[in-house]
Short mmCIF file of N, CA and C in Angstrom, two decimals:
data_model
loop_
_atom_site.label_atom_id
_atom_site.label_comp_id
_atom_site.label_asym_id
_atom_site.label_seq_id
_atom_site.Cartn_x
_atom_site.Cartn_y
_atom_site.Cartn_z
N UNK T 5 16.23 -41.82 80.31
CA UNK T 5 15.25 -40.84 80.77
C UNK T 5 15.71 -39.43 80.46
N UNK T 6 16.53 -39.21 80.73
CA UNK T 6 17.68 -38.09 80.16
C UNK T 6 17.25 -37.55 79.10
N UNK T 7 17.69 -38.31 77.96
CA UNK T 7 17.17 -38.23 76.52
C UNK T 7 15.78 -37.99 76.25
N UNK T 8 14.66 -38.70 76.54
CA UNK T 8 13.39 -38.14 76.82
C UNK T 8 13.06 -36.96 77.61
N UNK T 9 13.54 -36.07 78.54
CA UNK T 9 13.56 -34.95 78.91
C UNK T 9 13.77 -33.85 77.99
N UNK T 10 14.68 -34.10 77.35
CA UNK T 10 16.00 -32.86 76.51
C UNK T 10 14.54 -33.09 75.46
N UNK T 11 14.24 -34.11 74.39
CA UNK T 11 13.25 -34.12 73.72
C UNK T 11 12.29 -33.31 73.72
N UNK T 12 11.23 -33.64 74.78
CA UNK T 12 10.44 -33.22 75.43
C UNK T 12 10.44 -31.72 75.67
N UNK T 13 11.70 -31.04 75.92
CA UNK T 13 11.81 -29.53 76.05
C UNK T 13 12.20 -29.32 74.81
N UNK T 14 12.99 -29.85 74.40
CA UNK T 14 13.08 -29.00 73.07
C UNK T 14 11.97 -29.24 72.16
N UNK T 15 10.91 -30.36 71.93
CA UNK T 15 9.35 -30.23 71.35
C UNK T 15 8.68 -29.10 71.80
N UNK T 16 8.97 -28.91 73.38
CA UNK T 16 7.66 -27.65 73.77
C UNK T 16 8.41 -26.43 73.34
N UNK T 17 9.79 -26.19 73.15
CA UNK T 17 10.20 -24.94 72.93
C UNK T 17 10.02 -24.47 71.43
N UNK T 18 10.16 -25.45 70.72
CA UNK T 18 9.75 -25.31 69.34
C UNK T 18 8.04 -24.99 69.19
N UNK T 19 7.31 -25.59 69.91
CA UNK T 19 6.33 -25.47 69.37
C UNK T 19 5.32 -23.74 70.67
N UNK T 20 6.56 -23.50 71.49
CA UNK T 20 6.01 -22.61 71.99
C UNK T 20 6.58 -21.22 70.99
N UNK T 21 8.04 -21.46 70.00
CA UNK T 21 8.18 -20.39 69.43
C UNK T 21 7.27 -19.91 68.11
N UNK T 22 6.89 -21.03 67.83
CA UNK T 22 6.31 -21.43 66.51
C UNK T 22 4.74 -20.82 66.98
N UNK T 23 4.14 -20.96 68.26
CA UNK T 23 3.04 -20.00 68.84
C UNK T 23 3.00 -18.62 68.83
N UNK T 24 4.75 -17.85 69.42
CA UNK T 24 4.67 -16.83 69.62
C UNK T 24 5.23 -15.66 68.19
N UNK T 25 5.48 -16.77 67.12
CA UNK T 25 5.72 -15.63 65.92
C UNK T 25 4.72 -14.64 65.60
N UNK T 26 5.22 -13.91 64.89
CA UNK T 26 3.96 -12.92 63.94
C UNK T 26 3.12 -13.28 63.25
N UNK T 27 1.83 -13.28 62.88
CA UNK T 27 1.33 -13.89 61.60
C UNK T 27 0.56 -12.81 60.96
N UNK T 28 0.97 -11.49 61.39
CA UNK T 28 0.15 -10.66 60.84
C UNK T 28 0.18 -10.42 58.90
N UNK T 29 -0.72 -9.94 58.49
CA UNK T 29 -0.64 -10.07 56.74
C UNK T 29 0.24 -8.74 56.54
N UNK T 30 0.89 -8.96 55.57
CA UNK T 30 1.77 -8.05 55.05
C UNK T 30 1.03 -6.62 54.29
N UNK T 31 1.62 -5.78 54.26
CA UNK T 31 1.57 -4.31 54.13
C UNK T 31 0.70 -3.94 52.71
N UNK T 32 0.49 -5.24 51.73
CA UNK T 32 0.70 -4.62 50.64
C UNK T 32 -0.86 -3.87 50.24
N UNK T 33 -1.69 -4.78 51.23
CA UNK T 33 -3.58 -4.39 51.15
C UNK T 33 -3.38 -2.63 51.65
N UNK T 34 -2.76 -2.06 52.10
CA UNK T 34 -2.75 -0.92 52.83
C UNK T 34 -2.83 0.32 51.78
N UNK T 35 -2.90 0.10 50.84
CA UNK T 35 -2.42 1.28 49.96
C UNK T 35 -3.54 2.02 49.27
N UNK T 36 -3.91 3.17 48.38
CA UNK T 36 -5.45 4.05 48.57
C UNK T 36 -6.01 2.77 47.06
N UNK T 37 -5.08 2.55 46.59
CA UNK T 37 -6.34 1.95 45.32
C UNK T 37 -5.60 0.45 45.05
N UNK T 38 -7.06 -0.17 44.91
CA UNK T 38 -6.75 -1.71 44.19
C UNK T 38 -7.20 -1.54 43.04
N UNK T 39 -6.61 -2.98 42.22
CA UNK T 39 -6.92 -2.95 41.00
C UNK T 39 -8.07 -4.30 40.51
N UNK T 40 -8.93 -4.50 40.07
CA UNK T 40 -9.59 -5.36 40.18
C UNK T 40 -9.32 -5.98 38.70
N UNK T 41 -9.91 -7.63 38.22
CA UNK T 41 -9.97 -8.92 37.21
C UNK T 41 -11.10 -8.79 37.28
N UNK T 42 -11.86 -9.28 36.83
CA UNK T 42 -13.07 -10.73 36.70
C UNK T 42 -12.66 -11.34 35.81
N UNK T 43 -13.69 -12.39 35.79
CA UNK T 43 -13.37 -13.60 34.80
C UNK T 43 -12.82 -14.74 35.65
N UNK T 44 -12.48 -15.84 34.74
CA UNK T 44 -11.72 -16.90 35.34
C UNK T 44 -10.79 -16.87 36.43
N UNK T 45 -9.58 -15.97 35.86
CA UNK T 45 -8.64 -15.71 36.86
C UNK T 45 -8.75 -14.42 37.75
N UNK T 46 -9.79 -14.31 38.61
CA UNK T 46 -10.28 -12.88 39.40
C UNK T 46 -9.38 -12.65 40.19
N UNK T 47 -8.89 -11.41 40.27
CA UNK T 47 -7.93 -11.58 41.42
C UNK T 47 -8.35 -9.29 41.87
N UNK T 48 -8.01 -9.10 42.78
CA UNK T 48 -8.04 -7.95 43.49
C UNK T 48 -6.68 -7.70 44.21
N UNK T 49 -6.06 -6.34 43.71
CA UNK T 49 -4.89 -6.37 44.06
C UNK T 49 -4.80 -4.54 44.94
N UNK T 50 -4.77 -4.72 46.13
CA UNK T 50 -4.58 -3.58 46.58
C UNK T 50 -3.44 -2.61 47.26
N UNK T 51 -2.28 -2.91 46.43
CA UNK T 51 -1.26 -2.48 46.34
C UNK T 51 -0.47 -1.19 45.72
N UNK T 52 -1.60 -0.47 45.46
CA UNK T 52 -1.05 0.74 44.23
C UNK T 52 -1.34 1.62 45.05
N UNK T 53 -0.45 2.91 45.43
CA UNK T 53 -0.37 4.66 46.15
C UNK T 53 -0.76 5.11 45.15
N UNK T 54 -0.76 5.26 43.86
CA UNK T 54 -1.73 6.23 42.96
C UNK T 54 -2.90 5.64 42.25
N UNK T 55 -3.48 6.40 41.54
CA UNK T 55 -4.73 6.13 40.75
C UNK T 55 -3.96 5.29 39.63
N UNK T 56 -2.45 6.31 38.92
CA UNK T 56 -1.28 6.39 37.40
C UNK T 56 -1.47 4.72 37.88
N UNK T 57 -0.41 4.17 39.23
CA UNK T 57 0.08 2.89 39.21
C UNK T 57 -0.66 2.00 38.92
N UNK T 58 -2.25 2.11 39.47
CA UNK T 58 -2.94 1.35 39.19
C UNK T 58 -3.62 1.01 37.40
N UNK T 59 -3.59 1.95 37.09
CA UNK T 59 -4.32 2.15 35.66
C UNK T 59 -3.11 1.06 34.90
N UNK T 60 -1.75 1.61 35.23
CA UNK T 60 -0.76 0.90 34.79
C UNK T 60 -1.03 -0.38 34.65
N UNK T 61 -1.40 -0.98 35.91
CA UNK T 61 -1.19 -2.69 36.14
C UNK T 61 -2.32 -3.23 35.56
N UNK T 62 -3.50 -2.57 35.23
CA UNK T 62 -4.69 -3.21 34.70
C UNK T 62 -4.66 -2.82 33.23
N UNK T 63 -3.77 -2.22 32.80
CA UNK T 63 -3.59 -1.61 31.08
C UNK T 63 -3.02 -2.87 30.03
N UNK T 64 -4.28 -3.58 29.29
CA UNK T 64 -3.37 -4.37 28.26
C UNK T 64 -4.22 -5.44 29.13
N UNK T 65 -4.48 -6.01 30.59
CA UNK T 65 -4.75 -7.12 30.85
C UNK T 65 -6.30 -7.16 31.21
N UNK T 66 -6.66 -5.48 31.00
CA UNK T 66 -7.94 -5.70 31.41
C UNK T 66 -8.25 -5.50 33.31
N UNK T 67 -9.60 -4.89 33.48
CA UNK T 67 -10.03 -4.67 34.69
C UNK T 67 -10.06 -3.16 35.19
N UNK T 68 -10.17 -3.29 36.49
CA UNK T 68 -10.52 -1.96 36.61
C UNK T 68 -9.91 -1.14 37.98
N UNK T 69 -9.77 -0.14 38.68
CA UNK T 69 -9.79 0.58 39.41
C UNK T 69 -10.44 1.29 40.40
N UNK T 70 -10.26 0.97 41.87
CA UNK T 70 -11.21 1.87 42.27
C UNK T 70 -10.53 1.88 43.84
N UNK T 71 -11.40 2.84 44.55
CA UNK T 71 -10.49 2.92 46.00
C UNK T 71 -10.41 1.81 46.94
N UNK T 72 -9.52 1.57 47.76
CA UNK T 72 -9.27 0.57 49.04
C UNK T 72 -10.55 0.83 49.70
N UNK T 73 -11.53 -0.15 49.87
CA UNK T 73 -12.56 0.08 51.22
C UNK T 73 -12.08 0.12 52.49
N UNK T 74 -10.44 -0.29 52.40
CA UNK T 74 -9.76 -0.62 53.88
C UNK T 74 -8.77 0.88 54.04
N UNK T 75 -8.57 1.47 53.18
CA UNK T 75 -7.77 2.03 53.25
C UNK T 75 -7.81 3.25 54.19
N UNK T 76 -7.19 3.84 55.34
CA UNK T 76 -7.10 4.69 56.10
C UNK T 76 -6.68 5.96 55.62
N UNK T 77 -7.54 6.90 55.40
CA UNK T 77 -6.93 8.35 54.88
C UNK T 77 -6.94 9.39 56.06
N UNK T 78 -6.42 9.04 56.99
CA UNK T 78 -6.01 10.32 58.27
C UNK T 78 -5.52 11.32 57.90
N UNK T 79 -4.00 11.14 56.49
CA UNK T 79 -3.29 11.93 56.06
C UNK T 79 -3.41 12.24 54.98
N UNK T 80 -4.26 11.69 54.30
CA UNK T 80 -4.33 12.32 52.76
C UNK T 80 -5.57 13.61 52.79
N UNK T 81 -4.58 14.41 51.58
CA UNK T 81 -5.69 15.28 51.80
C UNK T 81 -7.05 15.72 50.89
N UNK T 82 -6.69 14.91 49.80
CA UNK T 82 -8.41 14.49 49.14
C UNK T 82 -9.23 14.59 50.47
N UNK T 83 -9.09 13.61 50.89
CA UNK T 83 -10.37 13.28 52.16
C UNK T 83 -10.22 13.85 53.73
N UNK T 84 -9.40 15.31 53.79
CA UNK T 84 -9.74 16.18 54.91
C UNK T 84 -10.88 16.52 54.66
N UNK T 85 -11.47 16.74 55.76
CA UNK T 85 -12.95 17.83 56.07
C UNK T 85 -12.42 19.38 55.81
N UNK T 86 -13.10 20.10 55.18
CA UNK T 86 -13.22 21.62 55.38
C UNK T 86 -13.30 22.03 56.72
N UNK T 87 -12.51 23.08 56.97
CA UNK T 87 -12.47 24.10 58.19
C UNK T 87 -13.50 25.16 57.71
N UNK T 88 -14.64 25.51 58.93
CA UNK T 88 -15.60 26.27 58.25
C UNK T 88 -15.00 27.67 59.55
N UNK T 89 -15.01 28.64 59.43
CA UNK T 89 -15.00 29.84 59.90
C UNK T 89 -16.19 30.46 60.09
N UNK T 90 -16.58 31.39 61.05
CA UNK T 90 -17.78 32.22 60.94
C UNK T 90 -17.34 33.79 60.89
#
């Protein structure tokens, strides 16, 4: 009975750590521009801080460029608002 106890806790502890990990997605969607495929192998990659990096990764293989729809610009300053004065 012993042995079935120790089991038994160590099944629920495993499967209570295996509950409480992270599963959040990694960082790499976060960045101002993806690079887009079509075709067969489509793929969308939104990993590039400049316009340069991106042009880079789609140069020679084809596709295209354009901004993150996800991307958060609080700090960039392309996309501040004007301060209007009177």
């Amino acid at each position: 009975m012993n042995l079935r106890l120790k089991s038994a806790l160590a099944i629920g502890a495993l499967a209570l750590s295996a509950a409480l990990m992270p599963t959040g997605q990694a960082q790499a969607g976060e960045a101002k521009w993806c690079a887009e495929s079509g075709g067969r192998s489509a793929y969308t990659n939104c990993g590039y801080y400049t316009f340069n990096q991106c042009l880079a990764a789609v140069s020679g293989v084809g596709g295209s460029c354009r901004l993150n729809p996800r991307y958060f610009a609080a700090n960039d300053d392309e996309y501040r608002p004007r301060r209007y004065y009177r």
